[in-house]
């Protein structure tokens, strides 16, 4: 329980705080979760405006309301605090309510289109290997030391986020590593947090359903770096043309990593095969279990961040060489008759191309590459034809199928993808809307030494159709089919 004046500290353009000593039991922005004595935030969301539920929140026991527009019929017993942006106020309030947990550990944020989960996971695993207590917030899962907490969003809402960070502090965590999505920046989910560092991986086509333009998407990522304090570091991929943009207005200590450019942290790929990567990293040759140039970037970002967090170089490289990364990121399996299966979360054109180009680099001869790929429903439609084009350019056969169709017709999503396939590519692509049947078909087509890529779902253990999440696991289905092939 905290006083209203303590919760509102740092919130700008605030009026109406006429009961500063009002005790508050909880912060709530969902009227269905209101409890007696809480402070309700009327947040304007993408689909719902919280101002519509102010009366309901008060009836359920809210003693104070933060809103952008004061209602005409005010309850005299309720404190109405007016702010310019309720979502931003919620970020500051959540940090205050949970005693500024991000200031009590070293919090590092990772942003970019691809690589966020792998970088955050590797950082968490690395620092655990180095003997630290750590927390992690990622797309796959949240962690507090050895405890696993299911993840529902890439970046949780400010209340859940600060509550998790407080738990990390209470469990003695020295560090926390988190993915920072572009949505979370725009929606103020990370507002009020104190970061020790920020990492930028890359920026490619994604989330234009939300941001509308690539420029808006870029600016959302950049806002994270603009907000970093001068005590933090800003580590960017210099080989990505948008990397320098992230550093333009930041007060943080500017550092770079690259494979192709002169940078503060540099690496060169010496070997790249299914068994792993041999890198020369800052002058030292190290074998890593991970595969592909995209993972060389991820490993280099983690190494650079560890150096900026004052860790020992030899210990870091030794520990990194033992790590395997995040689930569903280039997970590969070999059947008894030597068909290789790869499961990867790649769900953007660039990510699909990265995985397929890696396969091309390490394939030995004339093996077929058979790609099973879909696109998510209720998401950026403009990338659908591009995804199909990329898959066809880099594969011998392509099976277009469902990903998470959500509320959309799977067949329409596939038709959107097919619009990007050229007449020359049509001979190698066909559609099977049922994802399980598509995987079966790929296995049936595969000959010994061929490579099957299941792209898009990676670690996910469900398929979302018409609002229902049905159990579905690419890896499990592939393993079952591989047993039948033996």
Tab-separated table of N, CA, C and O in Angstrom, residues 265-346:
chain	number	residue	atom	x	y	z
A	265	UNK	N	33.545	-3.886	-31.132
A	265	UNK	CA	33.596	-5.332	-30.929
A	265	UNK	C	33.458	-5.994	-32.299
A	265	UNK	O	32.459	-5.798	-32.991
A	266	UNK	N	34.471	-6.767	-32.697
A	266	UNK	CA	34.562	-7.272	-34.068
A	266	UNK	C	34.710	-8.789	-34.053
A	266	UNK	O	35.352	-9.349	-33.173
A	267	UNK	N	34.102	-9.442	-35.055
A	267	UNK	CA	34.250	-10.894	-35.199
A	267	UNK	C	34.327	-11.251	-36.674
A	267	UNK	O	33.869	-10.503	-37.536
A	268	UNK	N	34.911	-12.412	-36.943
A	268	UNK	CA	34.991	-12.949	-38.297
A	268	UNK	C	34.597	-14.413	-38.260
A	268	UNK	O	35.021	-15.164	-37.376
A	269	UNK	N	33.751	-14.835	-39.211
A	269	UNK	CA	33.339	-16.233	-39.292
A	269	UNK	C	34.431	-17.031	-39.998
A	269	UNK	O	34.768	-16.759	-41.159
A	270	UNK	N	34.975	-18.022	-39.300
A	270	UNK	CA	36.008	-18.887	-39.874
A	270	UNK	C	35.419	-20.189	-40.400
A	270	UNK	O	35.844	-20.696	-41.427
A	271	UNK	N	34.421	-20.721	-39.685
A	271	UNK	CA	33.716	-21.922	-40.127
A	271	UNK	C	32.251	-21.795	-39.742
A	271	UNK	O	31.922	-21.264	-38.678
A	272	UNK	N	31.362	-22.316	-40.615
A	272	UNK	CA	29.917	-22.282	-40.357
A	272	UNK	C	29.326	-23.596	-40.850
A	272	UNK	O	29.282	-23.845	-42.047
A	273	UNK	N	28.898	-24.459	-39.919
A	273	UNK	CA	28.362	-25.760	-40.289
A	273	UNK	C	27.274	-26.162	-39.288
A	273	UNK	O	27.055	-25.468	-38.291
A	274	UNK	N	26.590	-27.269	-39.559
A	274	UNK	CA	25.511	-27.676	-38.659
A	274	UNK	C	26.011	-27.948	-37.245
A	274	UNK	O	25.259	-27.840	-36.289
A	275	UNK	N	27.289	-28.278	-37.107
A	275	UNK	CA	27.836	-28.522	-35.770
A	275	UNK	C	28.078	-27.264	-34.976
A	275	UNK	O	28.212	-27.311	-33.755
A	276	UNK	N	28.146	-26.097	-35.647
A	276	UNK	CA	28.373	-24.854	-34.927
A	276	UNK	C	29.156	-23.837	-35.734
A	276	UNK	O	29.305	-23.946	-36.955
A	277	UNK	N	29.683	-22.846	-35.037
A	277	UNK	CA	30.400	-21.714	-35.633
A	277	UNK	C	31.795	-21.610	-35.033
A	277	UNK	O	31.965	-21.699	-33.815
A	278	UNK	N	32.778	-21.387	-35.882
A	278	UNK	CA	34.103	-21.009	-35.405
A	278	UNK	C	34.286	-19.537	-35.719
A	278	UNK	O	34.260	-19.126	-36.881
A	279	UNK	N	34.453	-18.732	-34.687
A	279	UNK	CA	34.608	-17.288	-34.853
A	279	UNK	C	35.957	-16.835	-34.336
A	279	UNK	O	36.459	-17.357	-33.331
A	280	UNK	N	36.512	-15.843	-35.016
A	280	UNK	CA	37.589	-15.063	-34.431
A	280	UNK	C	36.915	-13.842	-33.834
A	280	UNK	O	36.421	-12.970	-34.554
A	281	UNK	N	36.867	-13.787	-32.528
A	281	UNK	CA	36.128	-12.735	-31.852
A	281	UNK	C	37.097	-11.901	-31.011
A	281	UNK	O	37.724	-12.401	-30.098
A	282	UNK	N	37.277	-10.664	-31.429
A	282	UNK	CA	38.256	-9.766	-30.809
A	282	UNK	C	39.621	-10.428	-30.684
A	282	UNK	O	40.270	-10.386	-29.631
A	283	UNK	N	40.046	-11.106	-31.784
A	283	UNK	CA	41.386	-11.661	-31.842
A	283	UNK	C	41.547	-13.054	-31.270
A	283	UNK	O	42.656	-13.600	-31.255
A	284	UNK	N	40.460	-13.662	-30.814
A	284	UNK	CA	40.561	-15.000	-30.232
A	284	UNK	C	39.622	-15.968	-30.953
A	284	UNK	O	38.448	-15.663	-31.159
A	285	UNK	N	40.136	-17.142	-31.346
A	285	UNK	CA	39.314	-18.140	-32.018
A	285	UNK	C	38.526	-18.957	-30.994
A	285	UNK	O	39.104	-19.492	-30.049
A	286	UNK	N	37.190	-19.021	-31.208
A	286	UNK	CA	36.310	-19.751	-30.281
A	286	UNK	C	35.277	-20.521	-31.087
A	286	UNK	O	34.725	-20.008	-32.068
A	287	UNK	N	35.022	-21.767	-30.666
A	287	UNK	CA	33.990	-22.599	-31.293
A	287	UNK	C	32.700	-22.443	-30.498
A	287	UNK	O	32.676	-22.590	-29.280
A	288	UNK	N	31.607	-22.134	-31.195
A	288	UNK	CA	30.299	-21.977	-30.553
A	288	UNK	C	29.334	-23.029	-31.083
A	288	UNK	O	29.434	-23.454	-32.241
A	289	UNK	N	28.379	-23.418	-30.267
A	289	UNK	CA	27.415	-24.448	-30.645
A	289	UNK	C	26.358	-23.943	-31.617
A	289	UNK	O	25.652	-24.730	-32.235
A	290	UNK	N	26.234	-22.642	-31.750
A	290	UNK	CA	25.172	-22.063	-32.568
A	290	UNK	C	25.591	-21.958	-34.027
A	290	UNK	O	26.778	-22.010	-34.346
A	291	UNK	N	24.593	-21.800	-34.914
A	291	UNK	CA	24.825	-21.894	-36.364
A	291	UNK	C	24.392	-20.613	-37.061
A	291	UNK	O	23.397	-19.998	-36.687
A	292	UNK	N	25.124	-20.202	-38.100
A	292	UNK	CA	24.661	-19.133	-38.980
A	292	UNK	C	25.250	-17.774	-38.665
A	292	UNK	O	25.583	-17.459	-37.520
A	293	UNK	N	25.345	-16.945	-39.720
A	293	UNK	CA	25.895	-15.601	-39.542
A	293	UNK	C	25.022	-14.754	-38.621
A	293	UNK	O	25.532	-13.906	-37.882
A	294	UNK	N	23.704	-14.987	-38.653
A	294	UNK	CA	22.821	-14.207	-37.774
A	294	UNK	C	23.145	-14.498	-36.312
A	294	UNK	O	23.067	-13.606	-35.460
A	295	UNK	N	23.528	-15.749	-36.008
A	295	UNK	CA	23.922	-16.068	-34.634
A	295	UNK	C	25.310	-15.546	-34.307
A	295	UNK	O	25.625	-15.301	-33.143
A	296	UNK	N	26.148	-15.375	-35.326
A	296	UNK	CA	27.439	-14.725	-35.086
A	296	UNK	C	27.211	-13.301	-34.579
A	296	UNK	O	27.881	-12.843	-33.637
A	297	UNK	N	26.239	-12.605	-35.184
A	297	UNK	CA	25.876	-11.269	-34.696
A	297	UNK	C	25.333	-11.325	-33.270
A	297	UNK	O	25.696	-10.502	-32.416
A	298	UNK	N	24.453	-12.293	-33.012
A	298	UNK	CA	23.868	-12.413	-31.673
A	298	UNK	C	24.945	-12.667	-30.622
A	298	UNK	O	24.947	-12.051	-29.546
A	299	UNK	N	25.859	-13.578	-30.920
A	299	UNK	CA	26.939	-13.896	-29.978
A	299	UNK	C	27.846	-12.687	-29.756
A	299	UNK	O	28.263	-12.412	-28.618
A	300	UNK	N	28.104	-11.946	-30.819
A	300	UNK	CA	28.959	-10.763	-30.709
A	300	UNK	C	28.292	-9.680	-29.865
A	300	UNK	O	28.955	-9.007	-29.059
A	301	UNK	N	26.975	-9.515	-30.035
A	301	UNK	CA	26.233	-8.544	-29.220
A	301	UNK	C	26.304	-8.915	-27.740
A	301	UNK	O	26.494	-8.044	-26.875
A	302	UNK	N	26.161	-10.190	-27.444
A	302	UNK	CA	26.214	-10.659	-26.050
A	302	UNK	C	27.614	-10.455	-25.480
A	302	UNK	O	27.783	-9.982	-24.346
A	303	UNK	N	28.618	-10.805	-26.278
A	303	UNK	CA	30.011	-10.602	-25.842
A	303	UNK	C	30.274	-9.121	-25.553
A	303	UNK	O	30.836	-8.758	-24.511
A	304	UNK	N	29.859	-8.247	-26.469
A	304	UNK	CA	30.068	-6.817	-26.276
A	304	UNK	C	29.385	-6.291	-25.031
A	304	UNK	O	29.971	-5.512	-24.261
A	305	UNK	N	28.138	-6.734	-24.814
A	305	UNK	CA	27.409	-6.293	-23.625
A	305	UNK	C	28.107	-6.764	-22.351
A	305	UNK	O	28.207	-6.019	-21.369
A	306	UNK	N	28.606	-7.993	-22.363
A	306	UNK	CA	29.306	-8.526	-21.183
A	306	UNK	C	30.562	-7.710	-20.890
A	306	UNK	O	30.886	-7.438	-19.718
A	307	UNK	N	31.285	-7.319	-21.950
A	307	UNK	CA	32.471	-6.487	-21.753
A	307	UNK	C	32.088	-5.124	-21.156
A	307	UNK	O	32.772	-4.599	-20.278
A	308	UNK	N	30.993	-4.562	-21.643
A	308	UNK	CA	30.533	-3.267	-21.139
A	308	UNK	C	29.993	-3.363	-19.710
A	308	UNK	O	29.891	-2.352	-19.012
A	309	UNK	N	29.657	-4.585	-19.299
A	309	UNK	CA	29.229	-4.827	-17.913
A	309	UNK	C	30.398	-5.328	-17.063
A	309	UNK	O	30.207	-5.946	-16.011
A	310	UNK	N	31.616	-5.083	-17.552
A	310	UNK	CA	32.859	-5.303	-16.789
A	310	UNK	C	33.124	-6.760	-16.436
A	310	UNK	O	33.638	-7.064	-15.353
A	311	UNK	N	32.795	-7.665	-17.363
A	311	UNK	CA	33.085	-9.080	-17.130
A	311	UNK	C	34.435	-9.470	-17.735
A	311	UNK	O	34.964	-8.776	-18.609
A	312	UNK	N	34.980	-10.587	-17.272
A	312	UNK	CA	36.278	-11.068	-17.734
A	312	UNK	C	36.154	-11.718	-19.112
A	312	UNK	O	35.319	-12.612	-19.319
A	313	UNK	N	36.991	-11.294	-20.055
A	313	UNK	CA	36.902	-11.752	-21.440
A	313	UNK	C	37.022	-13.272	-21.557
A	313	UNK	O	36.203	-13.918	-22.237
A	314	UNK	N	38.023	-13.868	-20.932
A	314	UNK	CA	38.245	-15.307	-21.049
A	314	UNK	C	37.070	-16.093	-20.487
A	314	UNK	O	36.616	-17.072	-21.092
A	315	UNK	N	36.584	-15.682	-19.338
A	315	UNK	CA	35.453	-16.377	-18.715
A	315	UNK	C	34.195	-16.251	-19.570
A	315	UNK	O	33.418	-17.200	-19.705
A	316	UNK	N	33.995	-15.086	-20.163
A	316	UNK	CA	32.819	-14.858	-21.002
A	316	UNK	C	32.861	-15.751	-22.238
A	316	UNK	O	31.876	-16.434	-22.573
A	317	UNK	N	33.968	-15.769	-22.945
A	317	UNK	CA	34.071	-16.571	-24.160
A	317	UNK	C	33.983	-18.067	-23.855
A	317	UNK	O	33.360	-18.824	-24.606
A	318	UNK	N	34.566	-18.493	-22.759
A	318	UNK	CA	34.483	-19.905	-22.363
A	318	UNK	C	33.044	-20.300	-22.071
A	318	UNK	O	32.555	-21.341	-22.546
A	319	UNK	N	32.351	-19.462	-21.314
A	319	UNK	CA	30.954	-19.756	-20.976
A	319	UNK	C	30.065	-19.705	-22.215
A	319	UNK	O	29.211	-20.570	-22.419
A	320	UNK	N	30.280	-18.701	-23.079
A	320	UNK	CA	29.469	-18.568	-24.293
A	320	UNK	C	29.620	-19.786	-25.208
A	320	UNK	O	28.665	-20.194	-25.878
A	321	UNK	N	30.791	-20.361	-25.245
A	321	UNK	CA	31.041	-21.510	-26.122
A	321	UNK	C	30.227	-22.730	-25.718
A	321	UNK	O	30.059	-23.658	-26.505
A	322	UNK	N	29.719	-22.732	-24.485
A	322	UNK	CA	28.943	-23.878	-23.998
A	322	UNK	C	27.431	-23.699	-24.188
A	322	UNK	O	26.659	-24.625	-23.958
A	323	UNK	N	26.998	-22.510	-24.574
A	323	UNK	CA	25.563	-22.199	-24.592
A	323	UNK	C	24.913	-22.514	-25.930
A	323	UNK	O	25.560	-22.512	-26.973
A	324	UNK	N	23.600	-22.761	-25.869
A	324	UNK	CA	22.878	-23.200	-27.070
A	324	UNK	C	21.802	-22.220	-27.535
A	324	UNK	O	21.155	-22.457	-28.547
A	325	UNK	N	21.568	-21.148	-26.808
A	325	UNK	CA	20.589	-20.156	-27.261
A	325	UNK	C	19.158	-20.467	-26.862
A	325	UNK	O	18.889	-21.300	-25.999
A	326	UNK	N	18.217	-19.792	-27.534
A	326	UNK	CA	16.805	-19.885	-27.183
A	326	UNK	C	16.113	-21.029	-27.919
A	326	UNK	O	16.498	-21.393	-29.033
A	327	UNK	N	15.072	-21.558	-27.297
A	327	UNK	CA	14.293	-22.630	-27.911
A	327	UNK	C	13.621	-22.121	-29.193
A	327	UNK	O	13.164	-20.988	-29.271
A	328	UNK	N	13.577	-23.011	-30.219
A	328	UNK	CA	12.879	-22.667	-31.450
A	328	UNK	C	13.637	-21.737	-32.359
A	328	UNK	O	13.079	-21.168	-33.298
A	329	UNK	N	14.930	-21.567	-32.092
A	329	UNK	CA	15.774	-20.749	-32.955
A	329	UNK	C	16.826	-21.670	-33.593
A	329	UNK	O	17.771	-22.100	-32.940
A	330	UNK	N	16.600	-22.028	-34.844
A	330	UNK	CA	17.464	-22.947	-35.588
A	330	UNK	C	17.678	-24.250	-34.812
A	330	UNK	O	18.786	-24.770	-34.726
A	331	UNK	N	16.601	-24.776	-34.245
A	331	UNK	CA	16.642	-26.120	-33.652
A	331	UNK	C	16.671	-27.135	-34.786
A	331	UNK	O	15.801	-27.109	-35.662
A	332	UNK	N	17.659	-28.016	-34.795
A	332	UNK	CA	17.696	-28.963	-35.905
A	332	UNK	C	17.796	-30.405	-35.413
A	332	UNK	O	18.310	-30.695	-34.335
A	333	UNK	N	17.229	-31.312	-36.232
A	333	UNK	CA	17.129	-32.732	-35.903
A	333	UNK	C	17.503	-33.526	-37.155
A	333	UNK	O	17.303	-33.061	-38.273
A	334	UNK	N	18.004	-34.732	-36.964
A	334	UNK	CA	18.363	-35.595	-38.089
A	334	UNK	C	17.632	-36.925	-37.944
A	334	UNK	O	17.703	-37.569	-36.891
A	335	UNK	N	16.910	-37.335	-38.992
A	335	UNK	CA	16.171	-38.594	-38.957
A	335	UNK	C	17.128	-39.760	-39.188
A	335	UNK	O	18.294	-39.569	-39.569
A	336	UNK	N	16.622	-40.958	-38.971
A	336	UNK	CA	17.448	-42.161	-39.152
A	336	UNK	C	17.955	-42.282	-40.591
A	336	UNK	O	19.039	-42.815	-40.825
A	337	UNK	N	17.152	-41.787	-41.559
A	337	UNK	CA	17.612	-41.859	-42.958
A	337	UNK	C	18.252	-40.544	-43.421
A	337	UNK	O	18.297	-40.230	-44.601
A	338	UNK	N	18.725	-39.762	-42.434
A	338	UNK	CA	19.573	-38.592	-42.665
A	338	UNK	C	18.869	-37.403	-43.315
A	338	UNK	O	19.509	-36.592	-43.993
A	339	UNK	N	17.572	-37.268	-43.085
A	339	UNK	CA	16.872	-36.025	-43.438
A	339	UNK	C	17.069	-35.051	-42.282
A	339	UNK	O	16.900	-35.411	-41.116
A	340	UNK	N	17.433	-33.824	-42.604
A	340	UNK	CA	17.646	-32.807	-41.572
A	340	UNK	C	16.393	-31.955	-41.449
A	340	UNK	O	15.859	-31.464	-42.455
A	341	UNK	N	15.899	-31.782	-40.241
A	341	UNK	CA	14.743	-30.922	-39.973
A	341	UNK	C	15.162	-29.727	-39.130
A	341	UNK	O	15.887	-29.889	-38.140
A	342	UNK	N	14.733	-28.547	-39.505
A	342	UNK	CA	15.059	-27.323	-38.768
A	342	UNK	C	13.773	-26.602	-38.404
A	342	UNK	O	12.910	-26.365	-39.253
A	343	UNK	N	13.634	-26.286	-37.129
A	343	UNK	CA	12.479	-25.527	-36.644
A	343	UNK	C	12.971	-24.151	-36.232
A	343	UNK	O	13.891	-24.037	-35.407
A	344	UNK	N	12.375	-23.100	-36.801
A	344	UNK	CA	12.836	-21.751	-36.492
A	344	UNK	C	11.649	-20.785	-36.422
A	344	UNK	O	10.686	-20.905	-37.169
A	345	UNK	N	11.776	-19.818	-35.526
A	345	UNK	CA	10.716	-18.832	-35.276
A	345	UNK	C	10.634	-17.774	-36.385
A	345	UNK	O	9.782	-16.890	-36.336
A	346	UNK	N	11.497	-17.853	-37.386
A	346	UNK	CA	11.553	-16.837	-38.447
A	346	UNK	C	10.160	-16.497	-38.966
A	346	UNK	O	9.483	-17.340	-39.550
